Coordinates of C-alpha atoms in Angstrom, one line a residue:
X283 CA 150.5 235.4 284.6
X284 CA 147.7 235.4 282.2
X285 CA 148.5 233.7 278.9
X286 CA 149.0 235.8 275.5
X287 CA 147.9 239.5 275.3
X288 CA 144.8 240.8 275.7
X289 CA 143.7 241.6 272.0
X290 CA 139.9 241.8 272.9
X291 CA 140.7 245.0 275.1
X292 CA 143.5 246.4 272.3
X293 CA 141.0 246.0 269.7
X294 CA 138.7 248.7 271.2
X295 CA 135.3 247.1 269.5
X296 CA 132.6 246.0 271.7
X297 CA 132.2 242.5 273.0
X298 CA 129.2 242.0 270.6
X299 CA 128.2 243.8 267.6
X300 CA 126.7 243.3 264.2
X301 CA 128.6 242.5 261.1
X302 CA 127.9 244.1 257.9
X303 CA 129.9 242.6 255.5
X304 CA 129.8 238.8 256.3
X305 CA 128.7 237.9 252.6
X306 CA 131.7 238.9 251.3
X307 CA 134.2 236.8 253.7
X308 CA 133.7 233.6 252.4
X309 CA 132.5 231.0 255.1
X310 CA 129.1 231.7 253.7
X311 CA 125.9 229.7 255.6
X312 CA 124.3 226.6 255.3
X313 CA 120.7 225.2 253.9
X314 CA 118.5 225.1 256.2
X315 CA 117.1 221.6 257.1
X316 CA 114.7 222.3 260.0
X317 CA 114.0 226.0 260.7
X318 CA 117.1 227.8 260.9
X319 CA 121.2 226.8 260.2
X320 CA 123.7 229.0 261.2
X321 CA 127.4 228.5 260.9
X322 CA 129.9 230.0 263.4
X323 CA 133.4 231.1 262.7
X324 CA 135.7 230.6 265.5
X325 CA 139.1 231.9 265.9
X326 CA 141.8 231.9 268.4
X327 CA 142.9 235.3 269.0
X328 CA 145.7 235.0 271.9
X329 CA 145.9 232.7 274.8
X330 CA 142.5 231.6 275.7
X331 CA 140.7 234.9 273.9
X332 CA 138.6 233.9 270.9
X333 CA 136.4 235.5 268.3
X334 CA 133.1 234.3 266.7
X335 CA 131.6 235.3 263.9
X336 CA 128.0 233.8 264.2
X337 CA 125.8 234.2 260.8
X338 CA 122.0 232.8 260.9
X339 CA 120.5 231.7 257.2
X340 CA 117.0 232.4 258.5
X341 CA 117.9 236.2 259.6
X342 CA 120.8 236.6 257.3
X343 CA 122.1 238.6 260.5
X344 CA 125.8 237.7 261.5
X345 CA 127.0 238.6 265.4
X346 CA 130.5 239.2 266.2
X347 CA 131.1 237.9 269.8
X348 CA 134.2 237.3 271.9
X349 CA 135.3 235.2 274.9
X350 CA 137.9 234.9 277.4
X351 CA 138.9 232.9 280.3
X352 CA 139.4 234.6 284.2
X353 CA 142.2 233.6 286.6
X354 CA 141.1 229.9 286.8
X355 CA 142.4 229.6 283.2
X356 CA 145.2 232.3 283.4
X357 CA 142.9 234.6 281.3
X358 CA 142.4 238.3 281.0
X359 CA 138.7 238.4 282.0
X360 CA 138.6 240.8 279.4
X361 CA 134.8 239.1 278.1
X362 CA 132.7 235.9 279.1
X363 CA 133.9 232.5 279.1
X364 CA 132.2 229.9 276.7
X365 CA 129.7 228.2 278.9
X366 CA 128.4 231.7 279.6
X367 CA 127.0 232.1 276.2
X368 CA 125.2 228.8 276.2
X369 CA 123.5 229.1 279.3
X370 CA 122.4 233.0 278.0
X371 CA 120.9 231.6 274.9
X372 CA 119.4 228.5 276.3
X373 CA 117.6 231.1 279.3
X374 CA 116.4 233.5 276.3
X375 CA 114.9 230.5 274.3
X376 CA 113.1 229.5 277.5
X377 CA 111.7 232.8 277.8
X378 CA 110.8 233.1 274.2
X379 CA 108.6 229.8 274.2
X380 CA 107.1 230.9 277.6
X381 CA 105.7 234.0 276.5
X382 CA 105.0 233.4 272.9
X383 CA 102.8 230.0 274.2
X384 CA 101.0 232.4 276.7
X385 CA 100.4 234.1 273.6
X386 CA 98.7 231.7 271.6
X387 CA 96.8 230.6 274.7
X388 CA 95.7 234.0 275.3
X389 CA 97.2 233.7 279.0
X390 CA 97.9 236.9 280.7
X391 CA 101.5 237.1 282.3
X392 CA 101.8 239.7 284.4
X393 CA 105.4 239.4 286.1
X394 CA 108.1 236.8 284.8
X395 CA 111.5 236.3 286.1
X396 CA 113.8 233.1 284.9
X397 CA 116.5 231.5 286.8
X398 CA 119.0 228.8 285.2
X399 CA 121.6 227.1 286.8
X400 CA 124.1 224.8 284.5
X401 CA 126.6 222.4 285.9
X402 CA 129.3 220.6 284.3
X403 CA 131.6 218.1 285.4
X404 CA 135.3 217.6 284.8
X405 CA 137.4 214.5 285.7
X406 CA 140.5 212.5 285.0
X407 CA 144.4 213.1 284.0
X408 CA 145.4 214.5 280.8
X409 CA 148.4 212.9 280.6
X410 CA 146.8 209.8 280.9
X411 CA 144.3 210.7 278.3
X412 CA 141.6 210.2 280.8
X413 CA 140.4 213.5 281.7
X414 CA 136.6 213.6 280.4
X415 CA 134.1 217.1 280.5
X416 CA 130.2 216.1 281.5
X417 CA 127.0 217.6 281.6
X418 CA 124.2 217.7 284.4
X419 CA 120.4 218.1 284.2
X420 CA 119.2 221.7 284.2
X421 CA 117.6 223.6 287.1
X422 CA 114.9 226.4 285.9
X423 CA 113.3 228.3 288.2
X424 CA 110.1 230.3 286.8
X425 CA 109.2 233.1 289.1
X426 CA 105.5 234.2 287.2
X427 CA 102.3 236.0 288.1
X428 CA 99.4 234.8 285.6
X429 CA 96.0 233.4 285.2
X430 CA 97.5 229.8 285.8
X431 CA 98.3 227.8 289.0
X432 CA 98.7 224.4 289.9
X433 CA 99.0 221.8 288.1
X434 CA 97.7 223.6 284.4
X435 CA 100.6 226.0 285.4
X436 CA 103.1 223.5 285.5
X437 CA 102.1 221.9 282.5
X438 CA 102.1 224.9 280.3
X439 CA 105.6 226.0 281.5
X440 CA 107.0 221.9 280.7
X441 CA 105.1 222.5 277.3
X442 CA 107.1 225.8 277.1
X443 CA 110.4 224.2 277.7
X444 CA 110.1 221.4 275.6
X445 CA 109.1 223.8 272.7
X446 CA 112.7 225.3 272.9
X447 CA 114.8 224.6 270.0
X448 CA 117.9 223.5 272.2
X449 CA 115.2 220.5 273.4
X450 CA 116.6 219.3 270.4
X451 CA 120.0 219.1 271.5
X452 CA 119.3 218.2 275.4
X453 CA 117.0 214.9 274.5
X454 CA 118.5 212.2 273.6
X455 CA 122.4 211.5 272.8
X456 CA 124.1 213.5 270.0
X457 CA 127.3 212.4 269.1
X458 CA 128.7 215.6 267.2
X459 CA 130.4 215.2 263.7
X460 CA 133.9 216.4 262.9
X461 CA 136.1 216.8 259.7
X462 CA 140.1 217.6 260.2
X463 CA 142.6 219.8 258.5
X464 CA 146.3 220.0 259.0
X465 CA 148.5 222.4 257.7
X466 CA 145.6 222.7 254.6
X467 CA 145.7 218.8 254.2
X468 CA 142.4 217.2 254.8
X469 CA 143.3 214.0 257.8
X470 CA 140.3 211.5 258.8
X471 CA 139.1 211.9 262.3
X472 CA 140.7 208.9 264.4
X473 CA 138.2 208.7 267.2
X474 CA 135.2 211.0 267.1
X475 CA 132.3 210.5 264.2
X476 CA 133.3 211.6 261.0
X477 CA 131.2 214.1 259.2
X478 CA 129.7 212.6 256.0
X479 CA 130.3 216.1 253.9
X480 CA 133.2 217.7 252.3
X481 CA 135.8 219.4 254.4
X482 CA 134.6 223.6 253.7
X483 CA 137.4 225.7 252.4
X484 CA 139.8 227.3 255.2
X485 CA 138.2 230.4 256.1
X486 CA 141.9 232.2 256.6
X487 CA 141.8 235.8 257.6
X488 CA 137.6 236.2 257.7
X489 CA 137.6 237.3 260.7
X490 CA 140.4 240.3 260.4
X491 CA 138.4 241.3 257.7
X492 CA 134.7 241.5 259.6
X493 CA 133.4 245.0 259.2
X494 CA 131.1 246.3 262.3
X495 CA 128.1 248.0 261.4
X496 CA 126.8 251.2 263.1
X497 CA 126.1 250.0 266.6
X498 CA 123.4 251.2 269.2
X499 CA 122.8 249.8 273.1
X500 CA 125.7 248.0 274.6
X501 CA 124.8 244.3 274.3
X502 CA 127.5 242.8 276.5
X503 CA 129.0 244.4 279.5
X504 CA 130.5 243.3 283.0
X505 CA 128.8 243.9 286.1
X506 CA 131.3 243.3 289.0
X507 CA 132.2 240.0 290.8
X508 CA 129.1 237.2 291.0
X509 CA 127.9 236.7 294.6
X510 CA 129.8 233.7 296.2
X511 CA 127.8 230.7 297.1
X512 CA 128.9 227.0 297.9
X513 CA 128.4 224.8 295.3
X514 CA 129.3 221.1 296.1
X515 CA 132.1 219.8 293.9
X516 CA 132.8 223.1 293.1
X517 CA 136.3 224.8 292.0
X518 CA 138.0 226.9 294.6
X519 CA 141.6 227.1 293.3
X520 CA 142.5 229.7 290.7
X521 CA 144.4 228.1 287.6
X522 CA 142.6 224.7 288.6
X523 CA 141.1 224.5 285.1
X524 CA 145.0 223.4 284.3
X525 CA 145.9 221.2 286.8
X526 CA 146.5 218.0 285.2
X527 CA 144.6 215.8 287.5
X528 CA 140.8 217.0 288.0
X529 CA 137.6 216.3 289.4
X530 CA 135.5 219.1 289.7
X531 CA 132.2 220.8 289.6
X532 CA 131.3 223.9 287.4
X533 CA 128.1 225.8 287.6
X534 CA 127.2 228.5 285.1
X535 CA 123.8 230.4 286.1
X536 CA 121.9 233.3 284.9
X537 CA 118.6 235.6 285.4
X538 CA 116.5 236.8 282.9
X539 CA 113.5 239.6 282.4
X540 CA 112.0 240.9 279.8
X541 CA 112.1 244.9 279.5
X542 CA 109.1 247.0 278.5
X543 CA 110.5 247.4 274.6
X544 CA 110.8 243.4 274.5
X545 CA 114.5 243.3 274.7
X546 CA 115.3 240.3 277.2
X547 CA 118.1 241.4 279.9
X548 CA 119.8 238.6 281.1
X549 CA 122.6 238.8 284.3
X550 CA 124.9 235.9 283.7
X551 CA 126.9 234.7 287.1
X552 CA 129.8 232.4 287.6
X553 CA 129.6 230.2 290.4
X554 CA 131.9 227.9 290.3
X555 CA 134.7 228.6 289.2
X556 CA 133.9 232.0 290.9
X557 CA 134.3 235.0 288.1
X558 CA 132.6 237.7 287.1
X559 CA 128.9 238.6 286.3
X560 CA 127.8 239.5 283.2
X561 CA 124.9 241.7 281.6
X562 CA 123.9 240.2 278.2
X563 CA 120.9 241.5 275.9
X564 CA 119.2 239.1 273.7
X565 CA 116.1 239.5 271.0
X566 CA 114.6 237.4 268.2
X567 CA 114.8 239.0 264.7
X568 CA 111.4 238.8 263.0
X569 CA 109.4 237.0 265.7
X570 CA 106.5 238.4 267.7
X571 CA 107.3 241.6 266.3
X572 CA 111.1 241.5 267.5
X573 CA 113.8 243.7 265.6
X574 CA 116.7 241.8 266.4
X575 CA 118.5 244.8 268.2
X576 CA 120.5 242.1 269.5
X577 CA 121.8 238.1 269.5
X578 CA 118.9 235.8 269.2
X579 CA 119.3 232.8 271.4
X580 CA 120.3 230.3 268.7
X581 CA 123.5 232.7 268.1
X582 CA 124.3 232.5 271.7
X583 CA 123.9 228.9 272.1
X584 CA 126.2 228.3 269.0
X585 CA 128.5 230.8 269.8
X586 CA 128.7 229.0 273.4
X587 CA 129.6 225.4 271.8
X588 CA 132.3 226.5 269.4
X589 CA 134.2 228.4 272.3
X590 CA 133.9 225.9 274.6
X591 CA 135.3 223.3 272.3
X592 CA 138.1 225.7 271.3
X593 CA 139.1 226.5 274.8
X594 CA 139.8 222.7 274.7
X595 CA 142.6 223.3 272.3
X596 CA 143.8 225.9 274.1
X597 CA 144.2 223.6 277.2
X598 CA 145.8 221.0 275.3
X599 CA 148.8 223.3 274.4
X600 CA 150.4 224.4 278.0
X601 CA 149.1 221.0 279.3
X602 CA 150.6 218.9 277.1
X603 CA 153.5 221.1 276.0
X604 CA 151.9 221.0 271.8
X605 CA 152.7 223.1 269.4
X606 CA 149.5 224.6 268.1
X607 CA 150.6 228.4 267.0
X608 CA 146.7 229.0 265.2
X609 CA 143.6 226.9 265.0
X610 CA 140.1 227.9 263.8
X611 CA 136.7 225.8 263.5
X612 CA 133.8 226.6 261.0
X613 CA 130.7 225.0 263.0
X614 CA 127.4 224.3 261.5
X615 CA 124.4 223.9 263.9
X616 CA 120.8 223.2 262.8
X617 CA 117.6 224.0 264.8
X618 CA 113.8 223.5 264.2
X619 CA 111.6 226.8 264.8
X620 CA 110.2 227.1 268.5
X621 CA 107.2 225.0 269.1
X622 CA 105.3 228.2 270.1
X623 CA 107.3 231.4 268.8
X624 CA 107.8 229.5 265.8
X625 CA 104.4 227.8 265.5
X626 CA 104.9 224.6 264.7
X627 CA 103.2 223.1 267.9
X628 CA 105.8 220.6 268.4
X629 CA 108.9 220.2 270.6
X630 CA 112.2 221.4 269.7
X631 CA 114.5 219.4 267.3
X632 CA 118.2 219.6 266.5
X633 CA 120.5 218.0 264.4
X634 CA 124.0 217.0 265.6
X635 CA 126.5 219.4 265.7
X636 CA 128.9 219.6 262.6
X637 CA 132.5 221.1 263.0
X638 CA 135.4 221.5 260.7
X639 CA 138.3 222.1 262.4
X640 CA 141.6 223.7 261.0
X641 CA 144.8 223.1 262.4
X642 CA 148.5 224.8 262.1
X643 CA 150.8 222.9 263.8
X644 CA 154.4 220.8 263.3
X645 CA 153.1 217.7 265.1
X646 CA 152.6 214.7 263.4
X647 CA 149.4 213.8 261.5
X648 CA 148.8 211.1 265.0
X649 CA 149.0 214.3 267.5
X650 CA 147.0 216.4 265.1
X651 CA 144.1 213.7 265.4
X652 CA 144.5 213.1 269.4
X653 CA 144.3 217.0 269.8
X654 CA 140.5 216.6 268.2
X655 CA 140.3 213.7 270.2
X656 CA 141.1 214.8 273.9
X657 CA 139.1 218.3 272.4
X658 CA 135.8 216.8 272.0
X659 CA 136.6 214.5 275.2
X660 CA 136.6 217.1 277.1
X661 CA 134.6 219.7 275.8
X662 CA 131.4 220.4 278.2
X663 CA 129.3 221.8 275.4
X664 CA 130.0 218.4 273.0
X665 CA 129.2 216.4 276.5
X666 CA 125.9 218.3 276.6
X667 CA 125.0 217.0 273.2
X668 CA 125.8 213.5 273.8
X669 CA 124.1 213.6 277.1
X670 CA 120.1 213.1 277.6
X671 CA 119.4 215.8 279.8
X672 CA 116.0 216.8 281.8
X673 CA 115.2 220.4 282.7
X674 CA 114.3 220.5 286.6
X675 CA 111.6 222.8 287.0
X676 CA 110.6 224.7 290.0
X677 CA 107.6 227.3 289.8
X678 CA 107.5 230.3 292.2
X679 CA 104.2 231.6 292.1
X680 CA 104.4 235.9 293.1
X681 CA 102.1 238.5 292.6
X682 CA 103.3 240.9 290.0
X683 CA 103.3 243.9 292.9
X684 CA 104.9 241.4 295.1
X685 CA 107.8 241.3 292.6
X686 CA 107.7 244.9 291.7
X687 CA 108.4 245.8 295.5

């Protein structure tokens, strides 16, 4: 039986759309430190359904996105799961840098298709407080027809991968930083790293007051069930994500191609746990002529991290029988410009993720602090940030005529 009501479907709103009145809502955006600064407000709607408002200081654009879970978490499957958004942002960022680096170096690309696989793990017992989320190295396949080959092509593609701003969160170990509020009163985090900055004001009902701008093309749509494939250590049982003891491996994938109008068309597949395939669109604003007609890579990445962290709070409620009727976060992410797309000529950089947590609960202060600790401990994408990860690159050279056939 799905948890909560299907508020995403009941709203009648597109799954992704732009917000026109963000400046009047209150949360604001952080100052730019590196190249772009994004603030993401994530609100629990019902069950595992969540809403994010992602606002970029650099582009002055704000996108509303929603996320849900499938049968494996007793969700309504009304929108993609959190991990989908980071995978989509990652593959979009890689395509940004590959195409920008080719333009910079005068390399003609006649055909380009990217395939990305992200893998995550969940092990341990929630009752014993030993459950931990983990992240594994990324696998990227580049199918390409261009002026380069052999070692020169491999070096070109690795340079592009390193130029991605997401590289700043992948390489090295970045412990995320947190501030905590319970019923409007700030509490010091117990185990997670404390954010050395004032707690941001509670966003309240800012999400509910957001107004959609006139829509255009559908930016996110379901495509049916993902084709099945075997995943070593994968999840087979529905609802296994709520099992008390877990030892499972997740696989979220995506393929990306560039349309003639410059928009990236990204198909996201959910292999483990098995679920829907979704079509996302992405475009950078004011980069190489981009008009920002769809969310940019950094917005998708930021939404994914916030959605995943919020899901862990949602899992605690049924698994540990906790009182948590309302919870929100404000999350700040700071990325450099792309080494190629932003013209920096350097590897991508990022600051640790900063998250302000607002809990409404009748539980004790100690339990509120533990909820924060356990949610960070079991979050796949905060594990992604605190793990030194590499991208495993595979290149497939394919003439454009063959690829088109």
